[in-house]
Coordinates of C-alpha atoms and ligand atoms in Angstrom, one line a residue:
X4 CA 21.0 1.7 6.9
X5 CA 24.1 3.5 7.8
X6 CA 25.9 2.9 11.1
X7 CA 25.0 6.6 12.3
X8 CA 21.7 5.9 11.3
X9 CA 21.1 2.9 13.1
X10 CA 22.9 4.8 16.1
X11 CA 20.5 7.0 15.9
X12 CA 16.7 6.0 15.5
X13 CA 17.3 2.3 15.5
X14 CA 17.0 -0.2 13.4
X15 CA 14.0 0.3 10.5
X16 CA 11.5 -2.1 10.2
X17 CA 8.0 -0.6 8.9
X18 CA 9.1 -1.1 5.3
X19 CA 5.0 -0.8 4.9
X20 CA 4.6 2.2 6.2
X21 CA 7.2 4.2 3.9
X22 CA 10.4 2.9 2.3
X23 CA 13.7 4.7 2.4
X24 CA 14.6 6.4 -1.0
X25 CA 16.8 3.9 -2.9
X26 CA 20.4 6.3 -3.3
X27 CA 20.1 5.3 -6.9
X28 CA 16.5 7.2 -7.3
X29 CA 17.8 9.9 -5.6
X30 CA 20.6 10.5 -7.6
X31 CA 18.6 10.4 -10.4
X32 CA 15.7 12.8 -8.6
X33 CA 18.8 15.0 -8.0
X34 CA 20.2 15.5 -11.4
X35 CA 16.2 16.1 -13.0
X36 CA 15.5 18.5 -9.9
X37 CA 18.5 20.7 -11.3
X38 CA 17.8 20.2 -15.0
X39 CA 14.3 19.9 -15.5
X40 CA 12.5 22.8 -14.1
X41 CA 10.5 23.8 -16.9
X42 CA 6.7 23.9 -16.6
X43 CA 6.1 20.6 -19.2
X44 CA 2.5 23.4 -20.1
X45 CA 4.8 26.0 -21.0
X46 CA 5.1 24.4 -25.0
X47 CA 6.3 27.9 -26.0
X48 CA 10.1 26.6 -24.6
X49 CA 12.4 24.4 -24.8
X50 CA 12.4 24.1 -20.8
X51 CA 8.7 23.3 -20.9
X52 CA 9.2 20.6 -23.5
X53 CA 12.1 19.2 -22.2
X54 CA 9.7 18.7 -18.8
X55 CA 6.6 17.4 -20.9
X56 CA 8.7 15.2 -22.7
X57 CA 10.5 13.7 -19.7
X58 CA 6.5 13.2 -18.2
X59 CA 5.4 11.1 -21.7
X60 CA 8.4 9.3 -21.8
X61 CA 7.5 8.3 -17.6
X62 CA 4.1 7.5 -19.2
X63 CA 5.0 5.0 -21.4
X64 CA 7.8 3.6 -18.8
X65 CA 5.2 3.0 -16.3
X66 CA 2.5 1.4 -19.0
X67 CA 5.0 -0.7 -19.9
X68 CA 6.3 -2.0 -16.2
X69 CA 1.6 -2.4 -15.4
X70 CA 0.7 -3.1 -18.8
X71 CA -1.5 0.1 -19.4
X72 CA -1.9 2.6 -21.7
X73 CA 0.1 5.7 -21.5
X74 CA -2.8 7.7 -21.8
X75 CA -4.7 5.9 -18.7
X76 CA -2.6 7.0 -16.1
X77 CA -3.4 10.0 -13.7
X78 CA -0.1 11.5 -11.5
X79 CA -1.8 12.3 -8.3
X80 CA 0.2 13.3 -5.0
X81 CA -0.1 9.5 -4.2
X82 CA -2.5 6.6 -3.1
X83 CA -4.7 8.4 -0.9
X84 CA -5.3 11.2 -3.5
X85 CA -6.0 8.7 -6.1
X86 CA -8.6 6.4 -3.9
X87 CA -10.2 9.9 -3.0
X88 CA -10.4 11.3 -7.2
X89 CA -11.6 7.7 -8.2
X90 CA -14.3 6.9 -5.6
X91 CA -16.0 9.9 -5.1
X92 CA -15.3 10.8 -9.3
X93 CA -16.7 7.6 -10.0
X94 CA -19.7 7.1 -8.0
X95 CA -20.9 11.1 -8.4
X96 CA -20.1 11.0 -12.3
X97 CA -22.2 7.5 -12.1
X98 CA -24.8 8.2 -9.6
X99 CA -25.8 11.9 -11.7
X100 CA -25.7 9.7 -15.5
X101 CA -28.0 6.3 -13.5
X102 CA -30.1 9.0 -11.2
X103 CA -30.0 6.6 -8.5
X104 CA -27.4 5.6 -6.0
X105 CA -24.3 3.6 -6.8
X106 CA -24.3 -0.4 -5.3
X107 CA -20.3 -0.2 -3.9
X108 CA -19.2 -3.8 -2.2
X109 CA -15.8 -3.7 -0.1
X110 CA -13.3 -5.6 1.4
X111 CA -13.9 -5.2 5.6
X112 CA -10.0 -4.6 5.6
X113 CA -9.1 -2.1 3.2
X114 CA -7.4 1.4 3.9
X115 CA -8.9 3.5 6.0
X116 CA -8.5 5.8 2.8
X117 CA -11.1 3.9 1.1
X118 CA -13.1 2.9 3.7
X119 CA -13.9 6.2 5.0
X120 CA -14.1 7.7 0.9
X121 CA -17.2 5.1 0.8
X122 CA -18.4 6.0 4.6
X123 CA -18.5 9.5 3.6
X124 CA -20.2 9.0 0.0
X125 CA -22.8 6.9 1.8
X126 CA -23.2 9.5 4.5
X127 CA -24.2 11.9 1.2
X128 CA -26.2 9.7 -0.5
X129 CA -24.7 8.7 -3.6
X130 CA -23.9 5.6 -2.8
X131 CA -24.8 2.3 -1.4
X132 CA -22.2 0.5 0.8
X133 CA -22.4 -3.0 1.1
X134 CA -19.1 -5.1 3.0
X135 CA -17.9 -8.4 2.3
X136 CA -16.5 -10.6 5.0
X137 CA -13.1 -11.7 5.8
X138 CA -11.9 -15.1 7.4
X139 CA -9.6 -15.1 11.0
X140 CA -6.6 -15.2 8.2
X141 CA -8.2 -12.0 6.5
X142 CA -9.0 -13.8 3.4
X143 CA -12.0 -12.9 1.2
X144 CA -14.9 -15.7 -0.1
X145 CA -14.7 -15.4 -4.1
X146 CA -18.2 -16.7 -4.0
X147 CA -19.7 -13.9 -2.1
X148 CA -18.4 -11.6 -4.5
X149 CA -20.1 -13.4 -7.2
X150 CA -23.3 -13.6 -5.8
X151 CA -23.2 -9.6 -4.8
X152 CA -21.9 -9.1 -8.2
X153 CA -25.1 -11.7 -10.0
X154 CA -27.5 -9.2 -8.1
X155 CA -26.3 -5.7 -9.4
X156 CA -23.3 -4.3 -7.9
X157 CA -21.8 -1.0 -9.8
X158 CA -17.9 -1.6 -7.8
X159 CA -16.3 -4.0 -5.6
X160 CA -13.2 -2.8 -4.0
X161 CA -10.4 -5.3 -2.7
X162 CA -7.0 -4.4 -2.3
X163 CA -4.2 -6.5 -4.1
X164 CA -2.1 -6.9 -0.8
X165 CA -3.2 -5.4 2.8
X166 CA -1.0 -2.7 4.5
X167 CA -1.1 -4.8 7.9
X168 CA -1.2 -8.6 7.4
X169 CA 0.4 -8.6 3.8
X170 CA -2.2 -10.7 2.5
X171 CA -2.4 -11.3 -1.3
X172 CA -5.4 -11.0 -2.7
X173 CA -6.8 -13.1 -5.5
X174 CA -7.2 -9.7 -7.9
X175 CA -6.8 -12.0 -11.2
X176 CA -10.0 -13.6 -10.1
X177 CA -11.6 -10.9 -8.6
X178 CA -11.2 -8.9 -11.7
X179 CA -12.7 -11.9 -14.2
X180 CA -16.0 -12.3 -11.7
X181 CA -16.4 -8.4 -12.0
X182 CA -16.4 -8.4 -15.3
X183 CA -18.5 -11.2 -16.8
X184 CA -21.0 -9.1 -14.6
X185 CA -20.3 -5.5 -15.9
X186 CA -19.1 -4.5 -12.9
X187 CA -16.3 -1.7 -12.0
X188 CA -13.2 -3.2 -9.9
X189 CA -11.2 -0.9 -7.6
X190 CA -8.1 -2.5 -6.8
X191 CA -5.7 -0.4 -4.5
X192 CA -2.1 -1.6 -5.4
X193 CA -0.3 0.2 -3.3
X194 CA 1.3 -2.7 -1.0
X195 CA 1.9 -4.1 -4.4
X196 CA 3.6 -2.7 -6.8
X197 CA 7.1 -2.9 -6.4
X198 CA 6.8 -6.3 -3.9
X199 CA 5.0 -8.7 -6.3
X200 CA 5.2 -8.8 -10.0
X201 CA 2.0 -6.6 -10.7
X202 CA 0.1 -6.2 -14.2
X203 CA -3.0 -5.2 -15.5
X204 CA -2.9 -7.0 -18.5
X205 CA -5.0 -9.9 -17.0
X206 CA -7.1 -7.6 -15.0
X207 CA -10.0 -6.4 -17.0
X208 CA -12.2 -3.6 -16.5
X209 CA -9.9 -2.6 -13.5
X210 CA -8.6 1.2 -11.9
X211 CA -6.2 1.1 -9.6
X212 CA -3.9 2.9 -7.3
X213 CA -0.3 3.4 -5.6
X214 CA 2.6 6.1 -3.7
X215 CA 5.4 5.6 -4.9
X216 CA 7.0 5.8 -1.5
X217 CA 6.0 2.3 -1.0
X218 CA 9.1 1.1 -3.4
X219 CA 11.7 3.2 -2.9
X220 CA 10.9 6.7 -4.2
X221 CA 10.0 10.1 -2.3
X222 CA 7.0 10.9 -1.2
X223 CA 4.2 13.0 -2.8
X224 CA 3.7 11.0 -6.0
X225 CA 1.6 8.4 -7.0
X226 CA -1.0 7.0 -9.7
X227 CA -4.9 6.6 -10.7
X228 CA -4.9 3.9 -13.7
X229 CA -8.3 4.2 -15.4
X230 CA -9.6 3.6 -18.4
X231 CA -10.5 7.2 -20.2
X232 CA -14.0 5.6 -20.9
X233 CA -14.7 5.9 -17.2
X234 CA -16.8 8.7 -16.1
X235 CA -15.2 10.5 -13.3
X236 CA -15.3 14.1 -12.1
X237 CA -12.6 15.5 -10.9
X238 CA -11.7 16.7 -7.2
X239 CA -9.6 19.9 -8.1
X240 CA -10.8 22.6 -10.8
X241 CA -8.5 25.3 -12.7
X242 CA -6.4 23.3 -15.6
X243 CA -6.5 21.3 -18.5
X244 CA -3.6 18.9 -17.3
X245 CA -3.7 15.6 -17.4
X246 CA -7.6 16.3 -19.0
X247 CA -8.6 18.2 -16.6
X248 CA -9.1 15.4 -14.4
X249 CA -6.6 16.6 -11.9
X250 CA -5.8 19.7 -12.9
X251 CA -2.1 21.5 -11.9
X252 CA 1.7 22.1 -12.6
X253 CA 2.9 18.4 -13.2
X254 CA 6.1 17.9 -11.5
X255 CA 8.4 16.5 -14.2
X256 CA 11.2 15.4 -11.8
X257 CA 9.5 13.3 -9.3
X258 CA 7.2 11.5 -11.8
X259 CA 10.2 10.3 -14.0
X260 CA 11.6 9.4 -10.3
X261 CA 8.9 7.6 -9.3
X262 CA 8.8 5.5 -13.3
X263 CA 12.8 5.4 -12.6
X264 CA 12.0 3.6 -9.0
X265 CA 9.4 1.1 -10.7
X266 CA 11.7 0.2 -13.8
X267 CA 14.3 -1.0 -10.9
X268 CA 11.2 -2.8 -8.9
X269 CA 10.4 -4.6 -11.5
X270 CA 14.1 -5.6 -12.3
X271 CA 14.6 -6.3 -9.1
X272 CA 11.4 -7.4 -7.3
X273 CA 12.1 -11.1 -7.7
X274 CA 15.7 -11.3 -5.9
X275 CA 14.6 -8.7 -3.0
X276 CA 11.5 -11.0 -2.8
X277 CA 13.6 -14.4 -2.1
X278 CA 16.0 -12.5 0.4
X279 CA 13.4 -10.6 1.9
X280 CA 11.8 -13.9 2.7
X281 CA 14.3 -15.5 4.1
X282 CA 15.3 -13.3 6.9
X283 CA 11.4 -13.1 7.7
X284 CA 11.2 -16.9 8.0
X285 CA 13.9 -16.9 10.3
X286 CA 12.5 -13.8 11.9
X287 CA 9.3 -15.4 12.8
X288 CA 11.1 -18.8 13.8
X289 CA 13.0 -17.3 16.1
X290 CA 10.3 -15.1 17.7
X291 CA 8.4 -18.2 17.8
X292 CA 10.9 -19.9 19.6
X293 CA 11.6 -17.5 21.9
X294 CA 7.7 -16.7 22.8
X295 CA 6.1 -20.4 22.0
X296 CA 2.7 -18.6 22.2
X297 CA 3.4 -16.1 19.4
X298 CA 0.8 -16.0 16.6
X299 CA 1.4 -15.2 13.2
X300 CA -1.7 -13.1 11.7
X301 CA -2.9 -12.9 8.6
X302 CA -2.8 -15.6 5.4
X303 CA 1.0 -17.3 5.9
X304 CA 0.6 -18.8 2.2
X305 CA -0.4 -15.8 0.8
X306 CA 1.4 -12.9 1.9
X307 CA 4.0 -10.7 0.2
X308 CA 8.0 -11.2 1.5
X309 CA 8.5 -8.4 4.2
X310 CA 5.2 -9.2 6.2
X311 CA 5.8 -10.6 9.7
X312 CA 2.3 -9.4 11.2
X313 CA 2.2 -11.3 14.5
X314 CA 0.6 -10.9 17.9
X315 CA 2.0 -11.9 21.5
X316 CA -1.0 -12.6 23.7
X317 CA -0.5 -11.1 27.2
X318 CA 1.5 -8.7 26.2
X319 CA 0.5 -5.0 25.7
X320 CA 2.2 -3.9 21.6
X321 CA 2.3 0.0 22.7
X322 CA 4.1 -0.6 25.9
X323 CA 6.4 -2.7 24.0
X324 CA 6.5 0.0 21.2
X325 CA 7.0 2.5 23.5
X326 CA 10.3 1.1 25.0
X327 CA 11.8 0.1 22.1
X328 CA 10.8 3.1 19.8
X329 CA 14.7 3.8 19.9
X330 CA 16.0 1.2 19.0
X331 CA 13.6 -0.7 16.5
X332 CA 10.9 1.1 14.3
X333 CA 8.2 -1.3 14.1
X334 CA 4.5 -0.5 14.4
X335 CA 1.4 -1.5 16.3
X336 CA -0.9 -1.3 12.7
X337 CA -1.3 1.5 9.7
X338 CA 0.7 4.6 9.8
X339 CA -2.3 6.4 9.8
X340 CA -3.9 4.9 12.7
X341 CA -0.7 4.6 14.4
X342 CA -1.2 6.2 17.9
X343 CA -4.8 6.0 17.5
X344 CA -6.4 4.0 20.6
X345 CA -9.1 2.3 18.3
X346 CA -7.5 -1.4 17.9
X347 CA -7.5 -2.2 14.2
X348 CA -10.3 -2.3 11.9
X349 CA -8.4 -5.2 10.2
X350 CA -7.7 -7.5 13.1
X351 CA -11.1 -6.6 14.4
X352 CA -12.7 -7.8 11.1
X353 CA -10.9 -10.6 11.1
X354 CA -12.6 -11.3 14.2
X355 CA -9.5 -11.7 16.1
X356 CA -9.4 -12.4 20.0
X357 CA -8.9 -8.7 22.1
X358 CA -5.7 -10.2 23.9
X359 CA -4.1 -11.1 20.0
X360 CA -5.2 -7.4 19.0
X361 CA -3.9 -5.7 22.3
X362 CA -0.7 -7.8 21.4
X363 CA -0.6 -7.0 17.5
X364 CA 2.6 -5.9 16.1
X365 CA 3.5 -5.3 12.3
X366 CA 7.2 -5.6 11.3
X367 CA 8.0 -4.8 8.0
X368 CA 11.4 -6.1 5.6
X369 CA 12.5 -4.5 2.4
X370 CA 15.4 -3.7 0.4
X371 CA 17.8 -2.5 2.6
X372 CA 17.0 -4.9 5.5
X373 CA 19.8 -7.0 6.7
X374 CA 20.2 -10.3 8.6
X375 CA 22.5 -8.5 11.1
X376 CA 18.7 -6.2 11.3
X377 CA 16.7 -9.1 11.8
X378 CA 19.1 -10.5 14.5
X379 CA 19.7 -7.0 16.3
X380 CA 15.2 -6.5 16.1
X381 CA 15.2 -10.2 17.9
X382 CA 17.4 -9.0 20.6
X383 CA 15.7 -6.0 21.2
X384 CA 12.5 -7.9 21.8
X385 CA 14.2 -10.5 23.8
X386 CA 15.2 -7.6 26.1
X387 CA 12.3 -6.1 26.2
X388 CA 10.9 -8.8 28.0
X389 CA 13.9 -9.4 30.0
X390 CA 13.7 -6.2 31.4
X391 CA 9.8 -6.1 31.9
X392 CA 9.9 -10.2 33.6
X393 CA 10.7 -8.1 37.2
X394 CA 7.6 -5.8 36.7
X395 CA 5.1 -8.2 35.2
X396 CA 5.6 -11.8 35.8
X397 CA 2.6 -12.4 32.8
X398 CA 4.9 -11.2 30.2
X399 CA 6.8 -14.0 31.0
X400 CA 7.3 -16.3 27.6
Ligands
PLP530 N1 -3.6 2.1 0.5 C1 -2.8 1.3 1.2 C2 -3.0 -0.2 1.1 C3 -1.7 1.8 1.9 O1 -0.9 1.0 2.6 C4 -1.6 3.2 2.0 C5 -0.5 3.8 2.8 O2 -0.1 3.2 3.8 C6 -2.5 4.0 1.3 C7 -3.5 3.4 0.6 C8 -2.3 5.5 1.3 O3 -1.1 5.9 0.7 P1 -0.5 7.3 0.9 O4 -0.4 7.6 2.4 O5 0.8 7.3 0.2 O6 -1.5 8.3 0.2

């Protein structure tokens, strides 16, 4: 982040929440924003198949960085979209071909966007919706979704890496018990792709999803991948794009920005990852050292580079939020619970203690995160509770 920047709003870490645009995808959303304009449906033109061209050669850019088939993925206006056209396509395509309701099992701590697609689709009727259980480290039991999955389940749904925590979940396994018993997996990608190396090719019988804001590309773009043999009806009516699945004007420019930003992932994912760790060990260390009774939440083996997820018991993480909101952008949970008074659907399933929820707070590293970050976010904390020790003695470390 520039100087001004950081003079400005502080010092950014919620890398989870949204990343910054990489200036390289920019300059390269720039330069197709002013010569691709064309409609890529208008074939009658060159402009139009200058556009549609640009869009295939995204396709197969993006199949080749997931292993998929160009043909398999859907551009959607990004993750939540794409949980919304797949869950409720899926399950009223499937529950009108069965006549009878569709068995769903989930992860307690997925998105809100797919937890409240399958409260919703319960609420109507068309599906069942069963819940696995997490572990105080958020961590999943392959054996219960084996036996849900030996008595009839249509779809399980587990996310590859959680938006709070950063837990990694065990998708290469989840996706082989799924399909020696003919059932669907859902894997929602988006706090994956881009952060760990990501690919479908030993995922079988699997649809997922991402934004491409997550690594390093703007907003309002993202991905279903799913087979064409799946049944799913679409959300939106009124075009034959993308088969009519989700019908409207593709936008050229930001899809080959959003393949552009995942080429340079994937070339870069593996240095970033190793850096990015780093300055979050030494992160939590020092946090740790500073406030002994720190606890670090989620699964510490298996979690992705930028997560630092950790809660300070006695202390309250929206006052804390609150005075430092100018100087460090860090979060209390989601984005889009964020300012919500309901503590965390994640930390609660994970049956966490109220003062470890009250005291939750998610920092997030990527790209552009610096040690002198890291060491400036450790000072703002430390002050924080030097300045709060005269008003409440119980903050005291
Ligand atoms: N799924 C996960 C795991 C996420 O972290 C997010 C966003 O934070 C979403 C889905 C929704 O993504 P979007 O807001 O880009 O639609």
């Amino acid at each position: 982040m520039s100087d001004d920047e950081t003079a400005k709003h502080g010092i950014y870490l919620d890398y989870f929440s949204t990343t910054p645009v990489d200036p390289r995808v920019l300059d390269y959303y720039l330069q197709l924003l002013k010569e691709v304009y064309g409609n890529p449906s208008s074939v009658d033109h060159d402009f139009g198949r200058v556009a549609a061209r640009l869009i295939q050669k995204s396709r197969e850019e993006i199949a080749d960085c997931i292993a998929c088939q160009p043909g398999e993925i859907i551009f959607t206006s990004g993750a939540t979209e794409s949980i919304s056209l797949f869950l409720q396509g899926f399950t009223t395509a499937q529950s009108a071909r069965l006549r009878r309701k569709i068995k769903v099992i989930a992860s307690p701590v997925e998105h809100a966007a797919v937890l409240e697609n399958l409260t919703m689709l319960q609420s109507a009727g068309v599906i069942e919706f069963l819940t696995l259980s997490v572990d105080q480290q958020g961590c999943i039991d392959l054996r219960e979704i084996e036996a849900a999955a030996k008595l009839g389940i249509d779809l399980v749904c587990v996310m590859a890496v959680n938006n709070e925590t950063g837990n990694i979940y065990p998708v290469e396994e989840i996706a082989a018990i799924a399909s020696e018993y003919h059932t669907l997996y859902f894997c929602d990608a988006t706090q994956a792709i881009g952060k760990i190396p990501f690919s479908l090719a030993n995922l079988p019988d699997t649809v997922i999803s991402f934004s491409a804001h997550k690594f390093y590309a703007p907003k309002g773009i993202g991905a279903l991948i799913v087979d064409r043999a799946v049944p799913i009806m679409p959300l939106f009516y009124g075009g034959a794009q993308q088969h009519s699945l989700r019908p409207g004007t593709l936008n050229a420019p930001l899809i080959a920005t959003m393949a552009y930003a995942l080429q340079l992932a994937g070339l870069e994912q593996e240095a970033d990852a190793g850096r990015i760790a780093r300055l979050r060990d030494n992160l939590q260390l020092q946090l740790k050292s500073f406030y002994p009774q720190m606890v670090v939440n989620g699964d510490t083996v298996n979690r992705v580079a930028g997560a630092l997820h950790i809660s300070l018991p006695g202390v309250n993480n929206k006052q804390l939020i609150a005075h430092v909101r100018n100087t460090l952008a860090i979060s209390t949970g989601a984005a889009c619970s964020s300012g919500s008074e309901r503590p965390s659907h994640v930390l609660k399933a994970m049956g966490l203690p109220a003062d470890v929820i009250e005291g939750a707070l998610r920092i997030s590293l990527g790209r552009f995160t610096t040690e002198q970050d890291t060491d400036y976010a450790l000072e703002v904390i430390k002050k924080y509770f030097s300045e709060s020790i005269l008003g409440h003695a119980n903050c005291l470390p």
